[in-house]
mmCIF file with all atom_site columns, C-alpha atoms in Angstrom:
data_model
loop_
_atom_site.group_PDB
_atom_site.id
_atom_site.type_symbol
_atom_site.label_atom_id
_atom_site.label_alt_id
_atom_site.label_comp_id
_atom_site.label_asym_id
_atom_site.label_entity_id
_atom_site.label_seq_id
_atom_site.pdbx_PDB_ins_code
_atom_site.Cartn_x
_atom_site.Cartn_y
_atom_site.Cartn_z
_atom_site.occupancy
_atom_site.B_iso_or_equiv
_atom_site.pdbx_formal_charge
_atom_site.auth_seq_id
_atom_site.auth_comp_id
_atom_site.auth_asym_id
_atom_site.auth_atom_id
_atom_site.pdbx_PDB_model_num
ATOM 1   C CA . MET R 1 1   ? -2.909  -17.672 -6.950  1.00 0.00 ? 19  MET R CA 1
ATOM 2   C CA . ALA R 1 2   ? -5.238  -15.717 -4.734  1.00 0.00 ? 20  ALA R CA 1
ATOM 3   C CA . ASP R 1 3   ? -8.915  -16.589 -4.684  1.00 0.00 ? 21  ASP R CA 1
ATOM 4   C CA . ALA R 1 4   ? -11.810 -14.130 -4.583  1.00 0.00 ? 22  ALA R CA 1
ATOM 5   C CA . ASP R 1 5   ? -12.064 -14.236 -0.762  1.00 0.00 ? 23  ASP R CA 1
ATOM 6   C CA . GLU R 1 6   ? -8.399  -13.420 -0.346  1.00 0.00 ? 24  GLU R CA 1
ATOM 7   C CA . LEU R 1 7   ? -8.632  -10.508 -2.752  1.00 0.00 ? 25  LEU R CA 1
ATOM 8   C CA . ARG R 1 8   ? -11.748 -9.259  -0.888  1.00 0.00 ? 26  ARG R CA 1
ATOM 9   C CA . LYS R 1 9   ? -9.845  -9.432  2.393   1.00 0.00 ? 27  LYS R CA 1
ATOM 10  C CA . LEU R 1 10  ? -6.941  -7.406  0.944   1.00 0.00 ? 28  LEU R CA 1
ATOM 11  C CA . ALA R 1 11  ? -9.373  -4.811  -0.481  1.00 0.00 ? 29  ALA R CA 1
ATOM 12  C CA . GLU R 1 12  ? -11.063 -4.627  2.945   1.00 0.00 ? 30  GLU R CA 1
ATOM 13  C CA . LEU R 1 13  ? -7.715  -4.010  4.641   1.00 0.00 ? 31  LEU R CA 1
ATOM 14  C CA . LEU R 1 14  ? -6.611  -1.399  2.092   1.00 0.00 ? 32  LEU R CA 1
ATOM 15  C CA . ARG R 1 15  ? -9.645  0.706   2.955   1.00 0.00 ? 33  ARG R CA 1
ATOM 16  C CA . LYS R 1 16  ? -8.164  1.149   6.446   1.00 0.00 ? 34  LYS R CA 1
ATOM 17  C CA . PHE R 1 17  ? -5.043  2.834   5.128   1.00 0.00 ? 35  PHE R CA 1
ATOM 18  C CA . ARG R 1 18  ? -4.490  6.363   3.850   1.00 0.00 ? 36  ARG R CA 1
ATOM 19  C CA . PHE R 1 19  ? -0.724  6.212   3.401   1.00 0.00 ? 37  PHE R CA 1
ATOM 20  C CA . ALA R 1 20  ? 1.785   3.611   2.302   1.00 0.00 ? 38  ALA R CA 1
ATOM 21  C CA . MET R 1 21  ? 5.560   3.276   2.460   1.00 0.00 ? 39  MET R CA 1
ATOM 22  C CA . LEU R 1 22  ? 7.028   2.146   -0.845  1.00 0.00 ? 40  LEU R CA 1
ATOM 23  C CA . THR R 1 23  ? 10.394  0.476   -0.301  1.00 0.00 ? 41  THR R CA 1
ATOM 24  C CA . THR R 1 24  ? 12.869  0.510   -3.213  1.00 0.00 ? 42  THR R CA 1
ATOM 25  C CA . ARG R 1 25  ? 16.572  -0.205  -3.666  1.00 0.00 ? 43  ARG R CA 1
ATOM 26  C CA . SER R 1 26  ? 18.716  2.884   -4.279  1.00 0.00 ? 44  SER R CA 1
ATOM 27  C CA . HIS R 1 27  ? 21.570  3.165   -6.772  1.00 0.00 ? 45  HIS R CA 1
ATOM 28  C CA . GLY R 1 28  ? 23.967  2.196   -3.992  1.00 0.00 ? 46  GLY R CA 1
ATOM 29  C CA . GLY R 1 29  ? 21.885  -0.843  -3.052  1.00 0.00 ? 47  GLY R CA 1
ATOM 30  C CA . GLU R 1 30  ? 20.412  0.564   0.170   1.00 0.00 ? 48  GLU R CA 1
ATOM 31  C CA . LEU R 1 31  ? 16.753  0.068   0.914   1.00 0.00 ? 49  LEU R CA 1
ATOM 32  C CA . ARG R 1 32  ? 14.756  3.369   0.880   1.00 0.00 ? 50  ARG R CA 1
ATOM 33  C CA . ALA R 1 33  ? 11.157  3.905   1.934   1.00 0.00 ? 51  ALA R CA 1
ATOM 34  C CA . HIS R 1 34  ? 9.026   6.581   0.283   1.00 0.00 ? 52  HIS R CA 1
ATOM 35  C CA . PRO R 1 35  ? 5.711   7.790   1.688   1.00 0.00 ? 53  PRO R CA 1
ATOM 36  C CA . LEU R 1 36  ? 2.854   7.726   -0.832  1.00 0.00 ? 54  LEU R CA 1
ATOM 37  C CA . THR R 1 37  ? -0.880  8.255   -0.626  1.00 0.00 ? 55  THR R CA 1
ATOM 38  C CA . VAL R 1 38  ? -3.177  5.305   -1.276  1.00 0.00 ? 56  VAL R CA 1
ATOM 39  C CA . GLN R 1 39  ? -5.166  6.135   -4.396  1.00 0.00 ? 57  GLN R CA 1
ATOM 40  C CA . GLU R 1 40  ? -7.335  3.108   -4.959  1.00 0.00 ? 58  GLU R CA 1
ATOM 41  C CA . THR R 1 41  ? -8.871  0.717   -2.499  1.00 0.00 ? 59  THR R CA 1
ATOM 42  C CA . GLU R 1 42  ? -10.394 -1.724  -4.977  1.00 0.00 ? 60  GLU R CA 1
ATOM 43  C CA . PHE R 1 43  ? -7.619  -4.261  -5.050  1.00 0.00 ? 61  PHE R CA 1
ATOM 44  C CA . ASP R 1 44  ? -7.307  -6.470  -8.148  1.00 0.00 ? 62  ASP R CA 1
ATOM 45  C CA . GLY R 1 45  ? -3.638  -7.266  -7.755  1.00 0.00 ? 63  GLY R CA 1
ATOM 46  C CA . ASP R 1 46  ? -2.388  -3.821  -8.754  1.00 0.00 ? 64  ASP R CA 1
ATOM 47  C CA . LEU R 1 47  ? -1.674  -0.815  -6.623  1.00 0.00 ? 65  LEU R CA 1
ATOM 48  C CA . TRP R 1 48  ? -1.655  2.670   -8.132  1.00 0.00 ? 66  TRP R CA 1
ATOM 49  C CA . PHE R 1 49  ? 0.149   5.800   -6.818  1.00 0.00 ? 67  PHE R CA 1
ATOM 50  C CA . VAL R 1 50  ? 0.340   9.276   -8.174  1.00 0.00 ? 68  VAL R CA 1
ATOM 51  C CA . ILE R 1 51  ? 3.961   10.419  -8.194  1.00 0.00 ? 69  ILE R CA 1
ATOM 52  C CA . GLY R 1 52  ? 6.259   13.084  -9.509  1.00 0.00 ? 70  GLY R CA 1
ATOM 53  C CA . ARG R 1 53  ? 8.030   11.882  -12.655 1.00 0.00 ? 71  ARG R CA 1
ATOM 54  C CA . HIS R 1 54  ? 11.442  12.776  -11.219 1.00 0.00 ? 72  HIS R CA 1
ATOM 55  C CA . ALA R 1 55  ? 10.892  11.427  -7.659  1.00 0.00 ? 73  ALA R CA 1
ATOM 56  C CA . SER R 1 56  ? 13.721  9.321   -6.263  1.00 0.00 ? 74  SER R CA 1
ATOM 57  C CA . ALA R 1 57  ? 11.330  6.320   -6.078  1.00 0.00 ? 75  ALA R CA 1
ATOM 58  C CA . VAL R 1 58  ? 10.880  6.554   -9.894  1.00 0.00 ? 76  VAL R CA 1
ATOM 59  C CA . GLU R 1 59  ? 14.658  6.583   -10.392 1.00 0.00 ? 77  GLU R CA 1
ATOM 60  C CA . ASP R 1 60  ? 15.012  3.583   -8.047  1.00 0.00 ? 78  ASP R CA 1
ATOM 61  C CA . VAL R 1 61  ? 12.291  1.587   -9.814  1.00 0.00 ? 79  VAL R CA 1
ATOM 62  C CA . ALA R 1 62  ? 13.884  2.297   -13.264 1.00 0.00 ? 80  ALA R CA 1
ATOM 63  C CA . ARG R 1 63  ? 16.984  0.445   -11.988 1.00 0.00 ? 81  ARG R CA 1
ATOM 64  C CA . ASP R 1 64  ? 15.310  -2.286  -9.936  1.00 0.00 ? 82  ASP R CA 1
ATOM 65  C CA . ALA R 1 65  ? 11.554  -2.833  -10.278 1.00 0.00 ? 83  ALA R CA 1
ATOM 66  C CA . ALA R 1 66  ? 11.297  -5.043  -7.215  1.00 0.00 ? 84  ALA R CA 1
ATOM 67  C CA . VAL R 1 67  ? 9.457   -3.176  -4.430  1.00 0.00 ? 85  VAL R CA 1
ATOM 68  C CA . GLY R 1 68  ? 7.744   -3.653  -1.088  1.00 0.00 ? 86  GLY R CA 1
ATOM 69  C CA . VAL R 1 69  ? 4.748   -1.643  -0.029  1.00 0.00 ? 87  VAL R CA 1
ATOM 70  C CA . SER R 1 70  ? 3.780   -1.502  3.676   1.00 0.00 ? 88  SER R CA 1
ATOM 71  C CA . PHE R 1 71  ? 0.680   -0.182  5.326   1.00 0.00 ? 89  PHE R CA 1
ATOM 72  C CA . SER R 1 72  ? -0.089  0.379   8.994   1.00 0.00 ? 90  SER R CA 1
ATOM 73  C CA . SER R 1 73  ? -3.100  1.441   11.057  1.00 0.00 ? 91  SER R CA 1
ATOM 74  C CA . SER R 1 74  ? -4.013  1.105   14.749  1.00 0.00 ? 92  SER R CA 1
ATOM 75  C CA . ASP R 1 75  ? -5.354  -2.382  14.223  1.00 0.00 ? 93  ASP R CA 1
ATOM 76  C CA . ALA R 1 76  ? -4.050  -3.710  10.907  1.00 0.00 ? 94  ALA R CA 1
ATOM 77  C CA . TRP R 1 77  ? -0.802  -4.129  9.050   1.00 0.00 ? 95  TRP R CA 1
ATOM 78  C CA . LEU R 1 78  ? -0.223  -5.144  5.415   1.00 0.00 ? 96  LEU R CA 1
ATOM 79  C CA . SER R 1 79  ? 2.935   -5.855  3.437   1.00 0.00 ? 97  SER R CA 1
ATOM 80  C CA . ILE R 1 80  ? 2.798   -6.286  -0.372  1.00 0.00 ? 98  ILE R CA 1
ATOM 81  C CA . THR R 1 81  ? 5.646   -7.322  -2.565  1.00 0.00 ? 99  THR R CA 1
ATOM 82  C CA . GLY R 1 82  ? 5.763   -6.856  -6.329  1.00 0.00 ? 100 GLY R CA 1
ATOM 83  C CA . THR R 1 83  ? 7.257   -5.018  -9.285  1.00 0.00 ? 101 THR R CA 1
ATOM 84  C CA . ALA R 1 84  ? 6.706   -1.403  -10.094 1.00 0.00 ? 102 ALA R CA 1
ATOM 85  C CA . GLN R 1 85  ? 6.649   0.595   -13.289 1.00 0.00 ? 103 GLN R CA 1
ATOM 86  C CA . LEU R 1 86  ? 6.050   4.155   -14.283 1.00 0.00 ? 104 LEU R CA 1
ATOM 87  C CA . VAL R 1 87  ? 2.841   4.449   -16.332 1.00 0.00 ? 105 VAL R CA 1
ATOM 88  C CA . ASP R 1 88  ? 1.719   7.298   -18.587 1.00 0.00 ? 106 ASP R CA 1
ATOM 89  C CA . ASP R 1 89  ? -2.089  7.009   -18.697 1.00 0.00 ? 107 ASP R CA 1
ATOM 90  C CA . THR R 1 90  ? -3.887  10.320  -18.423 1.00 0.00 ? 108 THR R CA 1
ATOM 91  C CA . ALA R 1 91  ? -7.350  8.627   -18.313 1.00 0.00 ? 109 ALA R CA 1
ATOM 92  C CA . LYS R 1 92  ? -6.304  6.503   -15.319 1.00 0.00 ? 110 LYS R CA 1
ATOM 93  C CA . LEU R 1 93  ? -4.631  9.531   -13.695 1.00 0.00 ? 111 LEU R CA 1
ATOM 94  C CA . ARG R 1 94  ? -7.887  11.513  -13.999 1.00 0.00 ? 112 ARG R CA 1
ATOM 95  C CA . GLU R 1 95  ? -9.821  8.563   -12.573 1.00 0.00 ? 113 GLU R CA 1
ATOM 96  C CA . LEU R 1 96  ? -7.556  8.402   -9.494  1.00 0.00 ? 114 LEU R CA 1
ATOM 97  C CA . TRP R 1 97  ? -7.217  12.223  -9.141  1.00 0.00 ? 115 TRP R CA 1
ATOM 98  C CA . GLY R 1 98  ? -8.548  13.834  -6.000  1.00 0.00 ? 116 GLY R CA 1
ATOM 99  C CA . PRO R 1 99  ? -8.395  17.325  -4.501  1.00 0.00 ? 117 PRO R CA 1
ATOM 100 C CA . GLY R 1 100 ? -5.832  16.215  -1.914  1.00 0.00 ? 118 GLY R CA 1
ATOM 101 C CA . LEU R 1 101 ? -3.282  15.685  -4.666  1.00 0.00 ? 119 LEU R CA 1
ATOM 102 C CA . GLU R 1 102 ? -3.334  19.376  -5.576  1.00 0.00 ? 120 GLU R CA 1
ATOM 103 C CA . ALA R 1 103 ? -1.158  20.127  -2.588  1.00 0.00 ? 121 ALA R CA 1
ATOM 104 C CA . TRP R 1 104 ? 1.687   18.243  -4.251  1.00 0.00 ? 122 TRP R CA 1
ATOM 105 C CA . PHE R 1 105 ? 0.665   18.704  -7.846  1.00 0.00 ? 123 PHE R CA 1
ATOM 106 C CA . PRO R 1 106 ? -1.017  22.128  -8.211  1.00 0.00 ? 124 PRO R CA 1
ATOM 107 C CA . ASN R 1 107 ? -1.149  21.987  -11.963 1.00 0.00 ? 125 ASN R CA 1
ATOM 108 C CA . GLY R 1 108 ? -3.512  18.993  -11.989 1.00 0.00 ? 126 GLY R CA 1
ATOM 109 C CA . PRO R 1 109 ? -3.469  15.618  -13.762 1.00 0.00 ? 127 PRO R CA 1
ATOM 110 C CA . GLU R 1 110 ? -2.434  17.126  -17.116 1.00 0.00 ? 128 GLU R CA 1
ATOM 111 C CA . ASP R 1 111 ? 0.912   18.319  -15.656 1.00 0.00 ? 129 ASP R CA 1
ATOM 112 C CA . PRO R 1 112 ? 3.680   16.522  -17.554 1.00 0.00 ? 130 PRO R CA 1
ATOM 113 C CA . GLU R 1 113 ? 5.610   16.111  -14.282 1.00 0.00 ? 131 GLU R CA 1
ATOM 114 C CA . VAL R 1 114 ? 2.790   13.963  -12.814 1.00 0.00 ? 132 VAL R CA 1
ATOM 115 C CA . ALA R 1 115 ? 2.781   10.230  -13.523 1.00 0.00 ? 133 ALA R CA 1
ATOM 116 C CA . LEU R 1 116 ? 1.408   6.984   -12.129 1.00 0.00 ? 134 LEU R CA 1
ATOM 117 C CA . LEU R 1 117 ? 3.424   4.286   -10.403 1.00 0.00 ? 135 LEU R CA 1
ATOM 118 C CA . LYS R 1 118 ? 1.804   0.900   -10.824 1.00 0.00 ? 136 LYS R CA 1
ATOM 119 C CA . VAL R 1 119 ? 2.774   -1.933  -8.535  1.00 0.00 ? 137 VAL R CA 1
ATOM 120 C CA . ASP R 1 120 ? 1.911   -5.362  -9.836  1.00 0.00 ? 138 ASP R CA 1
ATOM 121 C CA . ALA R 1 121 ? 1.609   -7.309  -6.612  1.00 0.00 ? 139 ALA R CA 1
ATOM 122 C CA . SER R 1 122 ? 3.108   -10.819 -6.366  1.00 0.00 ? 140 SER R CA 1
ATOM 123 C CA . GLY R 1 123 ? 2.507   -11.511 -2.705  1.00 0.00 ? 141 GLY R CA 1
ATOM 124 C CA . ALA R 1 124 ? 1.034   -10.124 0.447   1.00 0.00 ? 142 ALA R CA 1
ATOM 125 C CA . GLU R 1 125 ? 0.998   -10.751 4.167   1.00 0.00 ? 143 GLU R CA 1
ATOM 126 C CA . TYR R 1 126 ? -1.318  -9.167  6.649   1.00 0.00 ? 144 TYR R CA 1
ATOM 127 C CA . TRP R 1 127 ? -2.003  -8.989  10.360  1.00 0.00 ? 145 TRP R CA 1
ATOM 128 C CA . ASP R 1 128 ? -5.417  -7.880  11.452  1.00 0.00 ? 146 ASP R CA 1
ATOM 129 C CA . SER R 1 129 ? -6.940  -7.373  14.890  1.00 0.00 ? 147 SER R CA 1
ATOM 130 C CA . PRO R 1 130 ? -10.671 -7.870  14.410  1.00 0.00 ? 148 PRO R CA 1
ATOM 131 C CA . GLY R 1 131 ? -12.710 -5.464  16.472  1.00 0.00 ? 149 GLY R CA 1
ATOM 132 C CA . GLY R 1 132 ? -10.175 -2.708  16.322  1.00 0.00 ? 150 GLY R CA 1
ATOM 133 C CA . ARG R 1 133 ? -8.506  -0.924  19.255  1.00 0.00 ? 151 ARG R CA 1
ATOM 134 C CA . ILE R 1 134 ? -11.087 -1.937  21.836  1.00 0.00 ? 152 ILE R CA 1
ATOM 135 C CA . ALA R 1 135 ? -10.755 -5.624  21.032  1.00 0.00 ? 153 ALA R CA 1
ATOM 136 C CA . SER R 1 136 ? -6.956  -5.294  21.082  1.00 0.00 ? 154 SER R CA 1
ATOM 137 C CA . ALA R 1 137 ? -7.069  -3.518  24.500  1.00 0.00 ? 155 ALA R CA 1
ATOM 138 C CA . ILE R 1 138 ? -9.365  -6.243  25.892  1.00 0.00 ? 156 ILE R CA 1
ATOM 139 C CA . ALA R 1 139 ? -7.084  -8.938  24.477  1.00 0.00 ? 157 ALA R CA 1
ATOM 140 C CA . PHE R 1 140 ? -4.070  -7.288  26.102  1.00 0.00 ? 158 PHE R CA 1
ATOM 141 C CA . VAL R 1 141 ? -5.782  -7.195  29.486  1.00 0.00 ? 159 VAL R CA 1
ATOM 142 C CA . LYS R 1 142 ? -6.920  -10.798 29.058  1.00 0.00 ? 160 LYS R CA 1
ATOM 143 C CA . HIS R 1 143 ? -3.356  -11.805 28.300  1.00 0.00 ? 161 HIS R CA 1
ATOM 144 C CA . LYS R 1 144 ? -2.080  -10.041 31.426  1.00 0.00 ? 162 LYS R CA 1
ATOM 145 C CA . VAL R 1 145 ? -4.704  -11.733 33.604  1.00 0.00 ? 163 VAL R CA 1
ATOM 146 C CA . THR R 1 146 ? -4.760  -15.279 32.101  1.00 0.00 ? 164 THR R CA 1
ATOM 147 C CA . GLY R 1 147 ? -1.466  -15.509 30.199  1.00 0.00 ? 165 GLY R CA 1
ATOM 148 C CA . GLU R 1 148 ? -3.465  -16.544 27.130  1.00 0.00 ? 166 GLU R CA 1
ATOM 149 C CA . ARG R 1 149 ? -1.975  -15.300 23.885  1.00 0.00 ? 167 ARG R CA 1
ATOM 150 C CA . TYR R 1 150 ? -4.176  -13.115 21.650  1.00 0.00 ? 168 TYR R CA 1
ATOM 151 C CA . GLU R 1 151 ? -4.558  -14.445 18.162  1.00 0.00 ? 169 GLU R CA 1
ATOM 152 C CA . GLY R 1 152 ? -5.360  -11.962 15.472  1.00 0.00 ? 170 GLY R CA 1
ATOM 153 C CA . ASP R 1 153 ? -5.717  -12.744 11.776  1.00 0.00 ? 171 ASP R CA 1
ATOM 154 C CA . ASN R 1 154 ? -2.470  -13.392 9.865   1.00 0.00 ? 172 ASN R CA 1
ATOM 155 C CA . ASP R 1 155 ? -2.118  -14.844 6.400   1.00 0.00 ? 173 ASP R CA 1
ATOM 156 C CA . LYS R 1 156 ? 0.271   -14.962 3.479   1.00 0.00 ? 174 LYS R CA 1
ATOM 157 C CA . ILE R 1 157 ? -1.192  -14.703 -0.003  1.00 0.00 ? 175 ILE R CA 1
ATOM 158 C CA . ASP R 1 158 ? 0.392   -15.484 -3.369  1.00 0.00 ? 176 ASP R CA 1
ATOM 159 C CA . LEU R 1 159 ? -0.973  -13.174 -6.017  1.00 0.00 ? 177 LEU R CA 1
#
């Protein structure tokens, strides 16, 4: 089970990401990735996404709730595994609602076609390059000159 420091690290990493790829298993068994917008960066073991009630990801999750969620930025990568479920919670939807969602859901959070997808995380793995792009570039040059391997942060966390 993750301790407070590990959860803080995951929350810190989540703030770096605007988009996620939710991987589900289709009716034919193929893996499918669906782009979703990160709605909440306070990580307590759950991830929340606003989604159309009839999206293919919702259909996939209804058949097989096991999902993977991946995130990527210029200096950090995060992979979360867990189970997903469709949630009808208008109060939570209003809490997570932002103006950017209106491009996809112009009728607002009360639209019956809008729902929440909750991912109950069971595990995570991250790779982080402290210092961002500049530190990564310096480490690359250092590796080319000295042959010394750059070591970023990498950890697996059971949630």
